[in-house]
CSV table of C-alpha atoms in Angstrom, one decimal:
chain,number,residue,atom,x,y,z
I,1,MET,CA,0.0,0.0,0.0
I,2,GLN,CA,2.8,2.3,0.9
I,3,ASN,CA,4.5,1.6,-2.5
I,4,ILE,CA,1.3,2.5,-4.3
I,5,LYS,CA,1.1,5.9,-2.5
I,6,THR,CA,4.7,6.6,-3.3
I,7,THR,CA,4.3,5.7,-6.9
I,8,LEU,CA,1.2,7.9,-7.2
I,9,LYS,CA,3.0,10.8,-5.6
I,10,ILE,CA,6.0,10.5,-8.0
I,11,PHE,CA,3.6,10.3,-10.9
I,12,THR,CA,1.7,13.4,-9.8
I,13,ILE,CA,4.9,15.4,-9.3
I,14,SER,CA,6.2,14.3,-12.7
I,15,LEU,CA,3.0,15.2,-14.4
I,16,GLY,CA,3.0,18.6,-12.8
I,17,LEU,CA,6.6,19.2,-13.9
I,18,PHE,CA,5.8,18.1,-17.4
I,19,PHE,CA,2.9,20.5,-17.8
I,20,ALA,CA,4.9,23.3,-16.2
I,21,LEU,CA,7.8,22.8,-18.5
I,22,SER,CA,5.5,22.5,-21.5
I,23,SER,CA,3.8,25.8,-20.6
I,24,GLN,CA,7.1,27.5,-20.3
I,25,VAL,CA,8.3,26.2,-23.7
I,26,SER,CA,5.1,27.2,-25.5
I,27,ALA,CA,4.2,30.4,-23.6
I,28,GLU,CA,3.4,33.2,-26.0
I,29,VAL,CA,5.2,36.5,-25.2
I,30,ILE,CA,5.5,40.1,-26.3
I,31,LYS,CA,9.2,40.3,-27.1
I,32,SER,CA,9.2,44.1,-27.2
I,33,PHE,CA,6.6,46.9,-26.9
I,34,ASP,CA,7.8,50.3,-28.1
I,35,ALA,CA,5.6,53.4,-28.2
I,36,GLN,CA,6.2,56.8,-29.9
I,37,ILE,CA,3.9,59.4,-28.3
I,38,VAL,CA,3.7,62.8,-30.1
I,39,VAL,CA,2.0,65.5,-28.0
I,40,ASN,CA,-0.1,67.8,-30.2
I,41,THR,CA,-1.0,71.4,-29.4
I,42,ASP,CA,-4.7,70.6,-29.2
I,43,ALA,CA,-4.1,68.4,-26.2
I,44,SER,CA,-4.3,65.2,-28.3
I,45,VAL,CA,-1.6,62.6,-28.8
I,46,SER,CA,-0.6,60.7,-31.8
I,47,VAL,CA,0.6,57.2,-30.8
I,48,THR,CA,2.5,54.7,-32.7
I,49,GLU,CA,3.1,51.3,-31.0
I,50,THR,CA,5.5,48.7,-32.4
I,51,ILE,CA,4.7,45.3,-30.9
I,52,VAL,CA,6.8,42.3,-31.6
I,53,TYR,CA,4.8,39.2,-30.7
I,54,ASP,CA,6.0,35.6,-30.5
I,55,SER,CA,3.5,32.8,-30.3
I,56,GLU,CA,6.3,30.4,-29.1
I,57,GLY,CA,5.1,27.5,-31.3
I,58,LEU,CA,1.4,28.0,-30.7
I,59,SER,CA,-1.0,28.5,-33.7
I,60,LYS,CA,-2.5,31.9,-33.4
I,61,HIS,CA,-4.6,34.3,-35.5
I,62,GLY,CA,-3.3,37.5,-33.9
I,63,ILE,CA,-3.5,39.6,-30.8
I,64,PHE,CA,-5.9,41.8,-28.9
I,65,ARG,CA,-4.9,45.3,-28.0
I,66,ASP,CA,-7.1,47.0,-25.3
I,67,ILE,CA,-7.0,50.8,-25.0
I,68,THR,CA,-8.6,52.6,-22.0
I,69,PRO,CA,-10.3,55.8,-23.4
I,70,ARG,CA,-9.9,57.8,-20.3
I,71,SER,CA,-7.2,60.4,-19.6
I,72,SER,CA,-5.4,60.9,-16.3
I,73,GLU,CA,-8.0,63.6,-15.4
I,74,GLY,CA,-10.8,61.1,-16.1
I,75,LYS,CA,-11.8,62.8,-19.4
I,76,LEU,CA,-13.3,60.7,-22.1
I,77,MET,CA,-10.8,60.4,-25.0
I,78,SER,CA,-11.9,59.8,-28.6
I,79,ILE,CA,-9.7,57.1,-30.2
I,80,ALA,CA,-9.6,57.7,-33.9
I,81,ASP,CA,-7.4,57.4,-37.1
I,82,ILE,CA,-6.6,53.8,-36.2
I,83,SER,CA,-4.3,51.7,-38.5
I,84,VAL,CA,-2.5,48.4,-38.1
I,85,THR,CA,0.3,47.5,-40.4
I,86,ASP,CA,3.5,45.3,-40.5
I,87,LEU,CA,7.1,46.6,-40.8
I,88,SER,CA,6.7,47.0,-44.6
I,89,GLY,CA,3.5,49.0,-44.2
I,90,ASN,CA,1.2,46.3,-45.4
I,91,PRO,CA,-2.1,46.4,-43.5
I,92,HIS,CA,-3.1,43.8,-40.9
I,93,MET,CA,-6.8,42.8,-40.7
I,94,TRP,CA,-8.3,44.3,-37.5
I,95,GLU,CA,-11.7,45.0,-36.0
I,96,ARG,CA,-12.8,47.5,-33.4
I,97,GLN,CA,-14.7,46.0,-30.5
I,98,LYS,CA,-15.7,46.9,-26.9
I,99,ASN,CA,-14.3,45.2,-23.9
I,100,ASN,CA,-16.1,46.5,-20.8
I,101,LYS,CA,-15.1,50.2,-20.7
I,102,ASP,CA,-12.0,49.7,-23.0
I,103,ILE,CA,-11.7,49.8,-26.7
I,104,ARG,CA,-10.4,46.5,-28.0
I,105,LEU,CA,-8.6,46.0,-31.3
I,106,LYS,CA,-9.0,42.5,-32.5
I,107,ILE,CA,-6.0,42.1,-34.8
I,108,GLY,CA,-5.5,39.1,-37.2
I,109,ASP,CA,-7.2,37.2,-39.9
I,110,PRO,CA,-9.8,34.8,-38.5
I,111,ASP,CA,-9.2,32.4,-41.4
I,112,ILE,CA,-5.4,32.3,-41.2
I,113,THR,CA,-3.1,31.1,-38.4
I,114,PHE,CA,0.6,31.4,-37.9
I,115,GLU,CA,3.4,30.2,-35.6
I,116,GLY,CA,6.3,32.2,-34.4
I,117,GLU,CA,7.1,35.9,-34.5
I,118,LYS,CA,5.0,38.7,-36.0
I,119,THR,CA,5.3,42.5,-35.7
I,120,TYR,CA,2.3,44.8,-35.4
I,121,ILE,CA,2.5,48.6,-35.8
I,122,ILE,CA,-0.6,50.2,-34.3
I,123,ALA,CA,-1.2,53.9,-34.9
I,124,TYR,CA,-4.0,56.0,-33.5
I,125,THR,CA,-4.9,59.5,-32.1
I,126,ALA,CA,-6.4,60.1,-28.7
I,127,THR,CA,-8.1,63.4,-27.9
I,128,ASN,CA,-8.1,65.1,-24.4
I,129,ALA,CA,-4.9,63.4,-23.4
I,130,GLY,CA,-3.2,66.4,-21.9
I,131,ALA,CA,-3.7,67.5,-18.3
I,132,HIS,CA,-3.5,71.1,-17.1
I,133,LEU,CA,-2.0,71.1,-13.6
I,134,GLU,CA,-1.3,74.1,-11.4
I,135,GLU,CA,2.4,74.5,-12.4
I,136,VAL,CA,2.8,72.6,-15.6
I,137,ASP,CA,1.0,70.8,-18.4
I,138,GLU,CA,1.4,67.0,-18.3
I,139,ILE,CA,1.1,63.9,-20.4
I,140,TYR,CA,0.4,60.9,-18.1
I,141,TRP,CA,0.2,57.9,-20.3
I,142,ASN,CA,-0.3,54.2,-19.7
I,143,VAL,CA,2.0,53.0,-22.5
I,144,THR,CA,1.2,49.2,-22.6
I,145,GLY,CA,-2.0,48.8,-20.7
I,146,SER,CA,-2.3,46.3,-17.9
I,147,ALA,CA,-4.5,43.7,-19.5
I,148,TRP,CA,-2.0,41.6,-21.4
I,149,PRO,CA,-2.4,37.9,-20.6
I,150,MET,CA,1.3,37.3,-21.4
I,151,VAL,CA,4.8,38.6,-20.4
I,152,ILE,CA,6.2,41.7,-22.0
I,153,GLN,CA,9.9,41.1,-22.1
I,154,GLU,CA,10.9,44.7,-22.9
I,155,ALA,CA,8.7,47.9,-22.9
I,156,SER,CA,9.8,51.4,-23.9
I,157,ALA,CA,8.4,54.8,-24.8
I,158,THR,CA,9.5,58.1,-26.3
I,159,VAL,CA,7.6,61.3,-25.9
I,160,VAL,CA,7.8,64.1,-28.5
I,161,LEU,CA,6.6,67.5,-27.1
I,162,PRO,CA,5.4,70.5,-29.2
I,163,GLU,CA,8.1,72.5,-30.7
I,164,GLY,CA,9.9,74.8,-28.2
I,165,ALA,CA,8.5,72.9,-25.1
I,166,GLY,CA,11.1,71.5,-22.8
I,167,THR,CA,10.7,68.8,-20.1
I,168,ILE,CA,10.4,70.1,-16.6
I,169,ARG,CA,9.8,66.8,-14.9
I,170,GLN,CA,9.3,63.2,-15.8
I,171,ALA,CA,8.6,59.9,-14.2
I,172,CYS,CA,8.3,56.2,-15.1
I,173,TYR,CA,6.4,53.5,-13.3
I,174,GLN,CA,6.2,49.7,-13.9
I,175,GLY,CA,4.1,46.9,-12.4
I,176,PRO,CA,0.4,46.4,-11.8
I,177,LYS,CA,-2.2,49.2,-11.9
I,178,GLY,CA,-1.4,51.8,-9.2
I,179,SER,CA,2.2,50.6,-8.7
I,180,THR,CA,4.9,53.2,-7.8
I,181,GLU,CA,7.8,51.0,-8.7
I,182,GLY,CA,10.2,53.1,-10.7
I,183,CYS,CA,11.8,52.5,-14.1
I,184,ALA,CA,14.2,54.3,-16.4
I,185,ALA,CA,13.0,57.9,-17.0
I,186,ALA,CA,15.4,59.4,-19.6
I,187,THR,CA,15.2,60.4,-23.2
I,188,VAL,CA,13.6,57.0,-23.7
I,189,PHE,CA,11.5,55.5,-20.9
I,190,SER,CA,12.0,51.8,-20.5
I,191,SER,CA,11.1,49.0,-18.1
I,192,SER,CA,14.0,47.6,-16.0
I,193,ARG,CA,12.6,44.1,-16.0
I,194,PRO,CA,10.1,41.9,-17.9
I,195,LEU,CA,6.5,42.9,-17.2
I,196,GLU,CA,4.5,40.0,-15.9
I,197,VAL,CA,0.8,39.2,-16.7
I,198,GLY,CA,-1.3,42.1,-15.5
I,199,GLU,CA,1.6,44.6,-15.3
I,200,GLY,CA,2.3,47.6,-17.5
I,201,LEU,CA,4.5,50.6,-18.2
I,202,THR,CA,3.3,54.1,-17.3
I,203,ILE,CA,5.1,57.4,-18.0
I,204,ALA,CA,4.5,61.1,-17.1
I,205,VAL,CA,6.1,64.1,-18.6
I,206,GLY,CA,5.6,67.7,-17.4
I,207,PHE,CA,6.3,70.7,-19.6
I,208,PRO,CA,5.7,74.5,-19.5
I,209,ARG,CA,2.1,75.7,-19.8
I,210,GLY,CA,1.0,77.5,-22.9
I,211,PHE,CA,2.2,75.0,-25.5
I,212,VAL,CA,-1.0,72.9,-25.4
I,213,HIS,CA,-4.4,74.4,-25.6
I,214,GLU,CA,-7.8,72.8,-25.3
I,215,PRO,CA,-9.5,72.6,-28.7
I,216,VAL,CA,-12.4,75.1,-29.3
I,217,LEU,CA,-15.6,73.1,-29.1
I,218,THR,CA,-18.4,73.7,-31.5
I,219,PRO,CA,-22.0,73.8,-30.1
I,220,ALA,CA,-22.5,70.2,-31.3
I,221,ASP,CA,-19.4,69.1,-29.5
I,222,LYS,CA,-20.6,70.8,-26.3
I,223,VAL,CA,-24.0,69.1,-26.5
I,224,ARG,CA,-22.3,65.7,-27.2
I,225,ALA,CA,-19.9,66.2,-24.3
I,226,PHE,CA,-22.8,67.2,-21.9
I,227,PHE,CA,-24.9,64.2,-23.0
I,228,THR,CA,-21.9,61.8,-22.6
I,229,LYS,CA,-21.4,63.0,-19.1
I,230,PHE,CA,-25.0,63.3,-17.9
I,231,TRP,CA,-26.7,60.7,-20.1
I,232,PRO,CA,-28.5,59.0,-17.1
I,233,ILE,CA,-30.4,62.2,-16.5
I,234,THR,CA,-30.7,63.6,-20.1
I,235,LEU,CA,-31.8,60.4,-21.8
I,236,PRO,CA,-35.0,60.0,-19.7
I,237,LEU,CA,-35.7,63.8,-20.1
I,238,ILE,CA,-35.3,63.6,-23.9
I,239,VAL,CA,-37.6,60.6,-24.1
I,240,PHE,CA,-40.2,62.4,-21.9
I,241,VAL,CA,-40.1,65.5,-24.1
I,242,TYR,CA,-40.4,63.4,-27.3
I,243,MET,CA,-43.4,61.4,-26.0
I,244,LEU,CA,-45.1,64.6,-24.7
I,245,GLN,CA,-44.8,66.2,-28.2
I,246,LYS,CA,-46.1,63.0,-29.8
I,247,TRP,CA,-49.0,62.9,-27.5
I,248,TYR,CA,-49.8,66.6,-27.9
I,249,ARG,CA,-49.9,66.2,-31.7
I,250,LYS,CA,-51.6,62.8,-32.2
I,251,GLY,CA,-52.6,61.3,-28.8
I,252,ARG,CA,-55.0,63.8,-27.4
I,253,ASP,CA,-58.8,63.2,-27.7
I,254,ALA,CA,-60.6,65.2,-30.4
I,255,LYS,CA,-62.5,68.3,-29.3
I,256,GLY,CA,-66.2,67.6,-28.9
I,257,SER,CA,-69.1,69.9,-30.1
I,258,GLY,CA,-70.5,70.5,-26.6
I,259,VAL,CA,-73.9,68.7,-26.0
I,260,VAL,CA,-73.9,65.2,-27.4
I,261,ILE,CA,-77.2,64.4,-29.3
I,262,ALA,CA,-77.9,60.8,-29.9
I,263,GLN,CA,-78.8,60.1,-33.5
I,264,TYR,CA,-79.8,56.8,-34.9
I,265,GLU,CA,-81.8,55.0,-37.6
I,266,VAL,CA,-84.5,52.4,-36.8
I,267,ILE,CA,-84.0,49.1,-38.5
I,268,ASP,CA,-86.5,48.3,-41.2
I,269,ASN,CA,-88.6,51.4,-40.5
I,270,LEU,CA,-90.0,50.1,-37.3
I,271,THR,CA,-92.3,52.4,-35.3
I,272,PRO,CA,-91.4,53.3,-31.7
I,273,LEU,CA,-94.0,51.0,-30.3
I,274,GLU,CA,-92.7,48.1,-32.4
I,275,THR,CA,-89.1,48.9,-31.3
I,276,ALA,CA,-90.1,49.1,-27.6
I,277,MET,CA,-91.8,45.7,-27.8
I,278,ILE,CA,-88.8,44.1,-29.4
I,279,ILE,CA,-86.3,45.6,-27.0
I,280,ASN,CA,-88.2,45.8,-23.7
I,281,GLN,CA,-91.0,43.2,-24.3
I,282,THR,CA,-93.4,45.8,-22.8
I,283,ILE,CA,-94.9,49.3,-23.5
I,284,LYS,CA,-94.3,52.2,-21.3
I,285,VAL,CA,-95.8,55.8,-21.3
I,286,ARG,CA,-92.7,57.2,-22.9
I,287,ASP,CA,-93.1,54.7,-25.7
I,288,LEU,CA,-96.7,55.9,-26.3
I,289,VAL,CA,-95.5,59.5,-26.3
I,290,ALA,CA,-92.8,58.6,-28.9
I,291,GLU,CA,-95.4,56.8,-31.0
I,292,VAL,CA,-97.7,59.9,-31.0
I,293,LEU,CA,-94.8,62.1,-32.1
I,294,TYR,CA,-93.9,59.6,-34.7
I,295,LEU,CA,-97.4,59.4,-36.2
I,296,ALA,CA,-97.5,63.3,-36.2
I,297,THR,CA,-94.2,63.4,-38.2
I,298,LYS,CA,-95.7,61.0,-40.7
I,299,GLY,CA,-98.9,63.0,-41.1
I,300,TYR,CA,-101.3,60.5,-39.7
I,301,ILE,CA,-102.4,62.8,-36.8
I,302,SER,CA,-101.9,66.4,-36.0
I,303,ILE,CA,-100.9,68.0,-32.7
I,304,THR,CA,-102.5,71.4,-31.8
I,305,ARG,CA,-101.2,73.6,-29.1
I,306,THR,CA,-103.9,75.1,-26.9
I,307,GLU,CA,-103.8,78.1,-24.7
I,308,GLY,CA,-105.8,76.6,-21.8
I,309,LYS,CA,-104.2,76.1,-18.4
I,310,SER,CA,-105.9,72.8,-17.8
I,311,PHE,CA,-106.2,69.7,-19.8
I,312,LEU,CA,-110.0,69.6,-19.1
I,313,THR,CA,-110.8,73.2,-20.3
């Protein structure tokens, strides 16, 4: 019995080592992630990311790149002018998707797989990226993002400021979201170690105020920005106003003519007495009065108005 337990333990350990070694041999990685960040005078940034990906023997269609469309000040950024190419400028197939609050770029041909190394050059523009602090303007940028399910062996970034703007201060951070672990902050920002799953590279560059200005918003842009920020309130209000107008135009009851007078036609020219007998199975005084009036209208009898105060006089 003891020998069986020992054999099972050795087998379990060996199996675990086998899978561990297999995962290490075939683990996909980002061999390098380099970003060129050009700061524009309208507070936007033009970003070019060069990502060298290695599937490490696995058959893959491509990669996912998640971009958080929020600036360091919490402003909603518009991600536009997106392109994905290889080193020769040939376009890669890609599709824009939504992943929770992030923008996801699904890159790769769904009908074609590959094994080994492939380079992706992703370019895009992000609005509202600049931050206006008390002393300086600043670009605070999450270079790689923190959602990669694989190791990034090397990460680096270069920031190009507007002409004439010099760097006042700069910082570099690596690790999971919110980490204060420092990294190389020089002309080129770079990680000092491989970034594990869930880790990323973030840089900050402060420069003199006056080189970056907020873009002048058109009335349509202001309305769009207001609606984006306050849509939980504005959407029900807009729906209410729309339905109120629709009800006012088409949903209200038509105006009446005052006193409603019943008008009808008797079926088959029946007399009032005949109609009363059919409906009520009896004759009442009002039916006799109606019959007298009916006979008078037909000319069978005449009704004369008298001036007497009593029926008997």
